[in-house]
The first five atom37 places (N, CA, C, CB, O) and aatype in JSON, in Angstrom:
{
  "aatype": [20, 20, 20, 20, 20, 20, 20, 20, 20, 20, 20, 20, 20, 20, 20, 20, 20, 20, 20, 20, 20, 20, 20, 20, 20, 20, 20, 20, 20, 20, 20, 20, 20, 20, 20, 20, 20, 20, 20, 20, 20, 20, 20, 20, 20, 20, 20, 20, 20, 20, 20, 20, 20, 20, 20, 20, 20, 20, 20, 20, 20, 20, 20, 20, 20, 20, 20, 20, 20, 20, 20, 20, 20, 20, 20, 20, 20, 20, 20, 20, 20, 20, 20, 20, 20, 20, 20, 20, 20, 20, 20, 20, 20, 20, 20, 20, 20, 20, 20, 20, 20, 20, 20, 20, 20, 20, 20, 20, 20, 20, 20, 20, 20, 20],
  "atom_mask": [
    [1, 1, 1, 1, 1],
    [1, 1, 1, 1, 1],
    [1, 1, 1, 1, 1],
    [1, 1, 1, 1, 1],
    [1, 1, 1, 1, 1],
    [1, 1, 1, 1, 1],
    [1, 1, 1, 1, 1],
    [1, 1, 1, 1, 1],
    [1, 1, 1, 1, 1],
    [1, 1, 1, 1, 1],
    [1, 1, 1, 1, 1],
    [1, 1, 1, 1, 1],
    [1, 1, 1, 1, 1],
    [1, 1, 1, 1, 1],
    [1, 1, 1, 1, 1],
    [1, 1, 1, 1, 1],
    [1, 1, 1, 1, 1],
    [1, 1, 1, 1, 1],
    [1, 1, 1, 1, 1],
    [1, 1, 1, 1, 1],
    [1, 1, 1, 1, 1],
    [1, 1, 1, 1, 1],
    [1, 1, 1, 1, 1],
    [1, 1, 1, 1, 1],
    [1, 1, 1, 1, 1],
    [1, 1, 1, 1, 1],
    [1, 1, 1, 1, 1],
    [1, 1, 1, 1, 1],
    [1, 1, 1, 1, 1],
    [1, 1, 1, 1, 1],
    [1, 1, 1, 1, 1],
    [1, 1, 1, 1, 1],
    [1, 1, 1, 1, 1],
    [1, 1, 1, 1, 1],
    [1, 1, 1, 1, 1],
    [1, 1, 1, 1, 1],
    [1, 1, 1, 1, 1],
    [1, 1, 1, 1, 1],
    [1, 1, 1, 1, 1],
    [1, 1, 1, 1, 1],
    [1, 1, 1, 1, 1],
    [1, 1, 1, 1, 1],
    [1, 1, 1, 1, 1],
    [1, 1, 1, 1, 1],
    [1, 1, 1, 1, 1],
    [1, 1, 1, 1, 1],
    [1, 1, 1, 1, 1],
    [1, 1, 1, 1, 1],
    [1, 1, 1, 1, 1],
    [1, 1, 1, 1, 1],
    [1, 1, 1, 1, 1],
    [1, 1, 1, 1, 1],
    [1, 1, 1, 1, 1],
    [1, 1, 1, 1, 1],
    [1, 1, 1, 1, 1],
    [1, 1, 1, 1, 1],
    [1, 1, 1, 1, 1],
    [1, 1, 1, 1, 1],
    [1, 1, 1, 1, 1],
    [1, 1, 1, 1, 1],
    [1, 1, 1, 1, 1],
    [1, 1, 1, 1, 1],
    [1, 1, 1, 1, 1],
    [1, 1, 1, 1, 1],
    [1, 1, 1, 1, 1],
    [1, 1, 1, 1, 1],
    [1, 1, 1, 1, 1],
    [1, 1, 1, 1, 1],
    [1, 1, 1, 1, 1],
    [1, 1, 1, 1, 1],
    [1, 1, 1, 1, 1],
    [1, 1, 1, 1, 1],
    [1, 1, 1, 1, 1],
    [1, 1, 1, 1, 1],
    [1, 1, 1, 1, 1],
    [1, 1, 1, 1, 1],
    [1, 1, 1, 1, 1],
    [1, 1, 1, 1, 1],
    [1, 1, 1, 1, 1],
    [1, 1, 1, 1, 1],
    [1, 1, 1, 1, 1],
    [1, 1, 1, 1, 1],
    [1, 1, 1, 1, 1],
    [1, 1, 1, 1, 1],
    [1, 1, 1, 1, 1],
    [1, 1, 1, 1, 1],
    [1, 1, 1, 1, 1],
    [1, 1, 1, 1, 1],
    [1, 1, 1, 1, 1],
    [1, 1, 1, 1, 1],
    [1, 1, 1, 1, 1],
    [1, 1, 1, 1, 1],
    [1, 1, 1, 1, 1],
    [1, 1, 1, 1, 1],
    [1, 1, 1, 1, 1],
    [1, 1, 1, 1, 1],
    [1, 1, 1, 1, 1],
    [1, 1, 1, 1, 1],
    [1, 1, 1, 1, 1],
    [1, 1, 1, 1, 1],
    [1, 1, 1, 1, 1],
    [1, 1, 1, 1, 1],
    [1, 1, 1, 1, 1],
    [1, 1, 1, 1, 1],
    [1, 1, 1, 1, 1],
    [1, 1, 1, 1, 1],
    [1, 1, 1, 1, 1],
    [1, 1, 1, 1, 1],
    [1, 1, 1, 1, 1],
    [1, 1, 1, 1, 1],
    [1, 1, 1, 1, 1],
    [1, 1, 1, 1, 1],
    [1, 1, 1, 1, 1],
    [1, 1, 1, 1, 1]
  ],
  "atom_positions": [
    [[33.56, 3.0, 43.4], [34.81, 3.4, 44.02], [34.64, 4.76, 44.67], [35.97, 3.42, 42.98], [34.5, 5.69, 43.87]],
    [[34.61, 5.13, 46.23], [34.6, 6.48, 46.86], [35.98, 7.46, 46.21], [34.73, 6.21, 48.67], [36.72, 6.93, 45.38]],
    [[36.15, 8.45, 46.51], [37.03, 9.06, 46.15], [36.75, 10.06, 47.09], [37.12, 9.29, 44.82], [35.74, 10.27, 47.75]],
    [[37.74, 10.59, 47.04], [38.46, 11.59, 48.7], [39.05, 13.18, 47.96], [40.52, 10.41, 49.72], [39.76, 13.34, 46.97]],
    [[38.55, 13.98, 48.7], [39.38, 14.96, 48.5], [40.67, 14.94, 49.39], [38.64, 16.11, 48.65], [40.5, 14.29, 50.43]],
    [[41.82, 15.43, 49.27], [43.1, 15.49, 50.01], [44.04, 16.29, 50.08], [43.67, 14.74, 49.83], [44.92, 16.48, 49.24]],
    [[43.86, 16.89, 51.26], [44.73, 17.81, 51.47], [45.62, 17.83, 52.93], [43.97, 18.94, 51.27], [45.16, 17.62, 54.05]],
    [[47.0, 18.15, 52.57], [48.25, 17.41, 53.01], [48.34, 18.85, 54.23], [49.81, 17.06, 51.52], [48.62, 20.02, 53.97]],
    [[48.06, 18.38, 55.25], [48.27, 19.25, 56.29], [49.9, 19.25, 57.13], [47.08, 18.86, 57.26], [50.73, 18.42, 56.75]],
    [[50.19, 20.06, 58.06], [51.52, 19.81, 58.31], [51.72, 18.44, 59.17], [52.1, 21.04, 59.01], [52.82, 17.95, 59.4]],
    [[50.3, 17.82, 59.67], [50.66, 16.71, 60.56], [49.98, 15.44, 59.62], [49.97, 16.92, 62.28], [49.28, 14.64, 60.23]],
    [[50.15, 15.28, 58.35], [50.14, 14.03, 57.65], [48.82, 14.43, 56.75], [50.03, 12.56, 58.7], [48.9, 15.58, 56.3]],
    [[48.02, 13.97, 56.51], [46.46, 14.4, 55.66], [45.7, 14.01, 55.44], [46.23, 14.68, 54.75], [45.47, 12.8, 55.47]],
    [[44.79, 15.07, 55.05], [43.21, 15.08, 55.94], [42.08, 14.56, 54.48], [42.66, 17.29, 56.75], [41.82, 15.32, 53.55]],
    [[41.67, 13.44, 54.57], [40.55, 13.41, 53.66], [39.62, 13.05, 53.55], [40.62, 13.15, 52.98], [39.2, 12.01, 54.05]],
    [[38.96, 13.86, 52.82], [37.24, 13.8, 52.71], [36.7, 12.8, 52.1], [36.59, 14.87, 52.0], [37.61, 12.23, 51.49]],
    [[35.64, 12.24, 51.92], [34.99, 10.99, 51.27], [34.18, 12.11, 50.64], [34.18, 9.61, 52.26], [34.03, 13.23, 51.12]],
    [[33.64, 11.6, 49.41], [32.53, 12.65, 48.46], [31.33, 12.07, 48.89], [32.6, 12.62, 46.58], [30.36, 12.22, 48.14]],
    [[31.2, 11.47, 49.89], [29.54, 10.84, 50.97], [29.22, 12.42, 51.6], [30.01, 9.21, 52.89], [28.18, 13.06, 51.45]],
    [[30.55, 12.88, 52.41], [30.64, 14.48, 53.1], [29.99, 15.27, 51.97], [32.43, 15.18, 53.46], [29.14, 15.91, 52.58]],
    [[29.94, 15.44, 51.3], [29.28, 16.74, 50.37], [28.08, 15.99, 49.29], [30.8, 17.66, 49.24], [27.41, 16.46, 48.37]],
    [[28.15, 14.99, 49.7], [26.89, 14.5, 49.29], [25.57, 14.99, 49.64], [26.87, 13.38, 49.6], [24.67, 15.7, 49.18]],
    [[25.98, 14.02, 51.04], [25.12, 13.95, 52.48], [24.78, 15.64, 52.42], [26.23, 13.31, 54.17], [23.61, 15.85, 52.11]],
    [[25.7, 17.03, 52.71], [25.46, 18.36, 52.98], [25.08, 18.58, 51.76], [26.51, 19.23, 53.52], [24.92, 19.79, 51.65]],
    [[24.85, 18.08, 50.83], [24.2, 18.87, 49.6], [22.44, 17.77, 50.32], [25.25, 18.39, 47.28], [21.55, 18.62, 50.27]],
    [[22.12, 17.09, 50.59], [21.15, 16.27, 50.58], [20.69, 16.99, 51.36], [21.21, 14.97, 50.78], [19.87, 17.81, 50.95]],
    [[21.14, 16.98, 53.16], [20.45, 17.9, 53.95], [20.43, 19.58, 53.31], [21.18, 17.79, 55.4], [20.07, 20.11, 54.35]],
    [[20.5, 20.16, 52.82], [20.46, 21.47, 52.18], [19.05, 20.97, 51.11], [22.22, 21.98, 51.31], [17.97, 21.39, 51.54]],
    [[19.01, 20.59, 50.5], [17.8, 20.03, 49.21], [16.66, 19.96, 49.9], [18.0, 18.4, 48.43], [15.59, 20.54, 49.71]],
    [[17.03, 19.1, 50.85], [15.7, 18.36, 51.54], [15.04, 19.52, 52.88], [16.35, 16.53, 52.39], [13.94, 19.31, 53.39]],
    [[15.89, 20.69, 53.28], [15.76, 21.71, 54.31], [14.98, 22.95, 53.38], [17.41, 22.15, 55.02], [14.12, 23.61, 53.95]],
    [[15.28, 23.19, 52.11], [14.69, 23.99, 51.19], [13.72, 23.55, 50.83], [15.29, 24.29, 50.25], [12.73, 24.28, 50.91]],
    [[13.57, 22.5, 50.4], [12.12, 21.74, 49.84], [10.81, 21.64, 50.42], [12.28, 20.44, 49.73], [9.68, 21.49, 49.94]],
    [[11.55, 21.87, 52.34], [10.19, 22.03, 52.75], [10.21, 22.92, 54.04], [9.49, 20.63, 52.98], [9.75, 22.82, 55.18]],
    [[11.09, 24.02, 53.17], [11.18, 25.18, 53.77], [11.13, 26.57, 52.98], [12.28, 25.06, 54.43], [10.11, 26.71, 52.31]],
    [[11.51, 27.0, 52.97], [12.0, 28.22, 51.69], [11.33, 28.26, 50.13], [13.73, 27.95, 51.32], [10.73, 29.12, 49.5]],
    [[11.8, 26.66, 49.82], [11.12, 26.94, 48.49], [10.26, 25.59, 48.34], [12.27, 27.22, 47.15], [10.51, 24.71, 47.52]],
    [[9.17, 25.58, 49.27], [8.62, 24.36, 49.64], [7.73, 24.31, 48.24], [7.78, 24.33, 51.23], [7.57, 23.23, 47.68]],
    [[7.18, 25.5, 47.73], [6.16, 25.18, 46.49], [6.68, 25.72, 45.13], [4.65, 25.89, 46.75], [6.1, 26.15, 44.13]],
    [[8.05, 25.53, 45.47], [8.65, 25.66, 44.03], [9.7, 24.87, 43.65], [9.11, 26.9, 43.78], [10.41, 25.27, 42.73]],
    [[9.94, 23.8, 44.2], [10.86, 22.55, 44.03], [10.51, 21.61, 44.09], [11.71, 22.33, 44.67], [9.34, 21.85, 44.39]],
    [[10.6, 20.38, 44.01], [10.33, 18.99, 44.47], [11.68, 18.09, 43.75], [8.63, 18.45, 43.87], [12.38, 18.22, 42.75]],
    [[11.59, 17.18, 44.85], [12.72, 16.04, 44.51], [11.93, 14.87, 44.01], [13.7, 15.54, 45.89], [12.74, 14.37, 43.24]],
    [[11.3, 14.43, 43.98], [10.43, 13.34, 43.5], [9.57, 14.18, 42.78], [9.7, 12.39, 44.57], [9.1, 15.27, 43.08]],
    [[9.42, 13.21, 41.41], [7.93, 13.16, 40.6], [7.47, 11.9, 40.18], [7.92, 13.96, 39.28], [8.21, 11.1, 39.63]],
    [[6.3, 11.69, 40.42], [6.3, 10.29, 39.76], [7.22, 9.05, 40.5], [6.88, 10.52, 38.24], [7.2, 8.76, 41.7]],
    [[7.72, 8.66, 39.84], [9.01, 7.21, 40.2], [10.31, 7.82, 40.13], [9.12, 5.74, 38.89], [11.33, 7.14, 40.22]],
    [[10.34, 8.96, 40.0], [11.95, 10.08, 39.43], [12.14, 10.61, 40.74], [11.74, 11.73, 38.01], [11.44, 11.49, 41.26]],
    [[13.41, 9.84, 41.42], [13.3, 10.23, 42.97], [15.01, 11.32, 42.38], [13.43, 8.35, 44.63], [15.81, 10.83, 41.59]],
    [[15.15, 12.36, 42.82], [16.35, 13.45, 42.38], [17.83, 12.75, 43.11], [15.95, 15.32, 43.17], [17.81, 12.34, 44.27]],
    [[19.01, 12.68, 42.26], [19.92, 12.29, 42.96], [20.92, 13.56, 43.24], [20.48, 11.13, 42.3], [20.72, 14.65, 42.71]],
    [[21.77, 13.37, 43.92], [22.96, 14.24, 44.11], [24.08, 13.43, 43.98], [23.01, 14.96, 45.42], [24.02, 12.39, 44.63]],
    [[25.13, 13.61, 43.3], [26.48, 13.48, 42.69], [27.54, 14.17, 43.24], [26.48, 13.84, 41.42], [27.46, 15.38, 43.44]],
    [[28.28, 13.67, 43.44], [30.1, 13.89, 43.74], [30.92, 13.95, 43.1], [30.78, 13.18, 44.31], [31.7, 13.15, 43.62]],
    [[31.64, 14.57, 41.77], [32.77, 14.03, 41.35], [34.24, 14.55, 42.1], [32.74, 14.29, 39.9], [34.18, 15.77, 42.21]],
    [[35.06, 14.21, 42.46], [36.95, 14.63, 42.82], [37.98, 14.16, 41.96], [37.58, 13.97, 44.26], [38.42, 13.01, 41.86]],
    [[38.32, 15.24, 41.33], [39.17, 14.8, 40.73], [40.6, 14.83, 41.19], [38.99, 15.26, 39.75], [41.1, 15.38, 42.17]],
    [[41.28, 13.91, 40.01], [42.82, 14.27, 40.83], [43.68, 15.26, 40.71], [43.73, 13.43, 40.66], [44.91, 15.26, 40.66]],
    [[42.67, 16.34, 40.66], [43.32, 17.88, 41.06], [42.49, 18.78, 42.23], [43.29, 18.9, 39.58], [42.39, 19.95, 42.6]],
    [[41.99, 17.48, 42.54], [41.03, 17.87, 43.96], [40.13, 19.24, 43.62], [42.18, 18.29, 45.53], [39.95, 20.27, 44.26]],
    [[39.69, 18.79, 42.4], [38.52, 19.52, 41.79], [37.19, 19.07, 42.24], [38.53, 19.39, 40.33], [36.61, 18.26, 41.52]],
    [[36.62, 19.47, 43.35], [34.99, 19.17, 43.47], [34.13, 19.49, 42.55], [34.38, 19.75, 44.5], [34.37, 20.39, 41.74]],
    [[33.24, 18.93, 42.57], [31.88, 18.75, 41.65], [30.65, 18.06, 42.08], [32.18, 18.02, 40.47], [30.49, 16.86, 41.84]],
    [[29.67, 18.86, 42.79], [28.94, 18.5, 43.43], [27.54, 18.85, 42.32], [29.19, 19.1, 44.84], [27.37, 20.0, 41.9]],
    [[26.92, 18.1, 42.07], [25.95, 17.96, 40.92], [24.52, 17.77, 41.59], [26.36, 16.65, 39.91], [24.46, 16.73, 42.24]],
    [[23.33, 18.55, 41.58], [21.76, 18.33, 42.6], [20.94, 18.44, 41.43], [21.23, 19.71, 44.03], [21.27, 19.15, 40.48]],
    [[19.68, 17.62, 41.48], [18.93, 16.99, 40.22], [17.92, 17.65, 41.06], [18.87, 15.17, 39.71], [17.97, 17.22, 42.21]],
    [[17.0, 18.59, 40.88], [15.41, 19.02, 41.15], [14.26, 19.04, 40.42], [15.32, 20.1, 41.43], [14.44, 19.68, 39.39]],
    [[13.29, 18.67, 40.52], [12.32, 19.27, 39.86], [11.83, 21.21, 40.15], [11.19, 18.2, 40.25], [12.2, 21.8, 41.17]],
    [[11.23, 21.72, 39.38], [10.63, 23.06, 39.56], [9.08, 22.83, 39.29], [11.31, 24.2, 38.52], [8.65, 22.27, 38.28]],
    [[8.11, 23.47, 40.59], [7.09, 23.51, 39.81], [6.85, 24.43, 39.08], [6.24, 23.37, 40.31], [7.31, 25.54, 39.35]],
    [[5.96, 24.19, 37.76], [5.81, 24.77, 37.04], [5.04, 25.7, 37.03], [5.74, 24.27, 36.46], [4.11, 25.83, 37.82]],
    [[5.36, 26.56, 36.02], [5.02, 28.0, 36.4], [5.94, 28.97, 37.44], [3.66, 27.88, 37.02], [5.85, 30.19, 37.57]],
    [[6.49, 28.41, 37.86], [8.09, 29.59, 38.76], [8.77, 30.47, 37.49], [9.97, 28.26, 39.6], [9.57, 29.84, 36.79]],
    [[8.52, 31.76, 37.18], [8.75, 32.7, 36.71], [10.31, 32.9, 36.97], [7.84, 33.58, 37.13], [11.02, 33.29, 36.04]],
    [[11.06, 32.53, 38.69], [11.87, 33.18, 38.43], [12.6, 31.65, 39.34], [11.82, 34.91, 38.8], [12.82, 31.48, 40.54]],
    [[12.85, 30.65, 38.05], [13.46, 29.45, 38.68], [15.27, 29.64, 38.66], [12.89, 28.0, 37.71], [15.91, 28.63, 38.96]],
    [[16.04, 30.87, 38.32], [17.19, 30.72, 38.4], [17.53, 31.32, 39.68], [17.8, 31.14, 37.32], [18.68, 31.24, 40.11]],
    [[16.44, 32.02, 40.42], [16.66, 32.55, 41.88], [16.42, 31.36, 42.56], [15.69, 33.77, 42.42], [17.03, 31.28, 43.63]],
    [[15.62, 30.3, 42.21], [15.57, 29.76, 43.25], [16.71, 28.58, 42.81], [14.07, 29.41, 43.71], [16.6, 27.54, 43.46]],
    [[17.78, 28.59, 41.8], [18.76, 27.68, 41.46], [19.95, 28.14, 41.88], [18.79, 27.39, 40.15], [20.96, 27.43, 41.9]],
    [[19.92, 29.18, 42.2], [20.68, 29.91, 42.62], [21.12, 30.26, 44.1], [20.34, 30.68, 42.1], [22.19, 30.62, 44.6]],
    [[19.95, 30.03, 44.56], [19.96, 29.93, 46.33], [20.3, 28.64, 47.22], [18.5, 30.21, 46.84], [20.68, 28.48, 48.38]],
    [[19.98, 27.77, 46.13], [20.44, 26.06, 45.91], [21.87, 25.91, 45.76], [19.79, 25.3, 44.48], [22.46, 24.91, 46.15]],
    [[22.22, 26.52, 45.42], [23.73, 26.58, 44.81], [24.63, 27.15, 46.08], [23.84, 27.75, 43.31], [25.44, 26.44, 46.69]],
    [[24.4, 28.41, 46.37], [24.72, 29.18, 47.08], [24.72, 28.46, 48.8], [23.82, 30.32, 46.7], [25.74, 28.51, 49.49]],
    [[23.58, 27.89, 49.26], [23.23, 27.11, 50.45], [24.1, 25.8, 50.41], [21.62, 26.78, 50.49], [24.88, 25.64, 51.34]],
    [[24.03, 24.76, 49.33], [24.97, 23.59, 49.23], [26.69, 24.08, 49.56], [24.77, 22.95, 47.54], [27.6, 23.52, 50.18]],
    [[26.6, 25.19, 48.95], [28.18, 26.14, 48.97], [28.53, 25.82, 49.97], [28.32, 27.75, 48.93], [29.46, 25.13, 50.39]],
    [[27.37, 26.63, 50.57], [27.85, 27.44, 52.36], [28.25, 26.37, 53.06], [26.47, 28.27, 53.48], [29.4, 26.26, 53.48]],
    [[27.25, 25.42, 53.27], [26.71, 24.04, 54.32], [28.19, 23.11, 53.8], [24.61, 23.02, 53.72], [28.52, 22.14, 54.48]],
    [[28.98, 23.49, 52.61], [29.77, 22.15, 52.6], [31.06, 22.93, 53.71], [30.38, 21.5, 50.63], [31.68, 22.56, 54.7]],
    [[30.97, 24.51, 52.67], [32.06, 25.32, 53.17], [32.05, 25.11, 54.83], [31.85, 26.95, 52.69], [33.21, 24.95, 55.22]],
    [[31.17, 25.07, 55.82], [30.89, 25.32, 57.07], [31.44, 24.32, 57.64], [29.62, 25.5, 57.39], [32.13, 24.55, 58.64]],
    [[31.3, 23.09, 57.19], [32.18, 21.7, 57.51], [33.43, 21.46, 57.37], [31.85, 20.73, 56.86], [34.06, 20.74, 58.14]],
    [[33.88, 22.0, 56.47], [35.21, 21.59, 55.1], [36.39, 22.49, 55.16], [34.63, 21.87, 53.3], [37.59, 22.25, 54.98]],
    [[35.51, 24.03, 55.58], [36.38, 25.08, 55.13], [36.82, 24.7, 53.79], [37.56, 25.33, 56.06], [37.81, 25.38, 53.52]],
    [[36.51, 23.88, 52.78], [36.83, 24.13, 51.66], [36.03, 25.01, 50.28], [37.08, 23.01, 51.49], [34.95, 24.64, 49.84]],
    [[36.73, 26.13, 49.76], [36.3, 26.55, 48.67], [36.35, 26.44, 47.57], [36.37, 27.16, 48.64], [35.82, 27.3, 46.86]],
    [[36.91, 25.49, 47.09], [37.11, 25.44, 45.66], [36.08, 23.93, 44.87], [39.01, 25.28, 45.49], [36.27, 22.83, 44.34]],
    [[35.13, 24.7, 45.21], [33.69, 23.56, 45.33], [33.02, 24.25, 43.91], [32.35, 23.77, 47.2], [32.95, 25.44, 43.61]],
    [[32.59, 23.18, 43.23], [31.61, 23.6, 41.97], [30.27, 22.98, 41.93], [32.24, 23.21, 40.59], [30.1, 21.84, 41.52]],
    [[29.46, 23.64, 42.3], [27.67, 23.22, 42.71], [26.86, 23.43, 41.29], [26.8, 24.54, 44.15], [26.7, 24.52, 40.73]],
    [[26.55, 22.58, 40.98], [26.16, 22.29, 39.67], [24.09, 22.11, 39.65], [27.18, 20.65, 39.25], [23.76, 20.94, 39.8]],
    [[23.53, 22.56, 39.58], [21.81, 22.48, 39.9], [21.79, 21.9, 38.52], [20.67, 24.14, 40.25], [22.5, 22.3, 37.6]],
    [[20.69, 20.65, 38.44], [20.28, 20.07, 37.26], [18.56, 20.08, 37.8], [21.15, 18.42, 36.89], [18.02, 19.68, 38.83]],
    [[17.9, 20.89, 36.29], [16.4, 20.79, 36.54], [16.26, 19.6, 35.55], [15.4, 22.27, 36.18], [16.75, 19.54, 34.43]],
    [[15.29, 18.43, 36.34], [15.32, 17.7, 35.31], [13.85, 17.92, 34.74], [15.76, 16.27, 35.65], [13.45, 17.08, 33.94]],
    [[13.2, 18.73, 34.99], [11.77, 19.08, 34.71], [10.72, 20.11, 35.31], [11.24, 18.04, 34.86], [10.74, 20.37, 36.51]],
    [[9.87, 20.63, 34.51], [9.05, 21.5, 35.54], [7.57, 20.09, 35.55], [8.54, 23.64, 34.7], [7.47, 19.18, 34.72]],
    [[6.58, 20.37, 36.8], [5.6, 19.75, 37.37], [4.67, 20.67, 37.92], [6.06, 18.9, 38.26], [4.79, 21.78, 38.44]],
    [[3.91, 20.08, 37.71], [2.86, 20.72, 38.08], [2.44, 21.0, 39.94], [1.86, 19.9, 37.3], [2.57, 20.06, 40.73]],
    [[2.11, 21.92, 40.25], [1.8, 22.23, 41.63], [1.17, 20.82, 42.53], [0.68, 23.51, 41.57], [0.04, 20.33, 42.47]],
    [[2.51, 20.34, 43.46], [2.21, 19.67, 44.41], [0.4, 19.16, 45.15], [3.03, 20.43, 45.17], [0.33, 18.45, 46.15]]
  ]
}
């Protein structure tokens, strides 16, 4: 079942599908991965391909949830969870103008150097 964020503008209202902040959390993952933090992330290991999640609730609470790997050995993996966070933010904010977005980074493992 999709679910929509919604917000009631003065000419009737406007809503989002959680595909929209999917999709901008996906392009953001996949622009870092093999850019910025090309040798300290990965979305695939093995058969473990990383998903990204949507939840909206019906208090039009976003919850945007990103599954990464880290390679291992990154000393300082909350900077780079953090820039993840911060970039998904921006890229939804830039579309949406919406702020009341909660970007959630899930490491599901560290790996060894690509």
């Amino acid at each position: 079942i999709m679910t929509y964020y919604t917000q009631n503008t003065g000419h009737g209202s406007l809503n989002i599908s959680e595909l929209v902040f999917i999709q901008s959390a996906q392009r953001v993952l996949q622009e870092l991965s093999v850019g910025q933090l090309k040798d300290r992330i990965l979305l695939k290991s093995g058969k473990k391909t990383c998903k990204v999640t949507c939840e909206i609730d019906k208090h039009n609470k976003i919850v945007v949830s990103a599954e990464i790997f880290m390679v291992a050995g990154d000393e300082n993996a909350s900077e780079a969870t953090s820039l993840i966070q911060q970039s998904i933010y921006d890229a939804i904010y830039d579309i949406t103008e919406i702020r009341q977005v909660k970007i959630n980074v899930l490491v599901l493992g560290f790996v060894l150097k690509k």
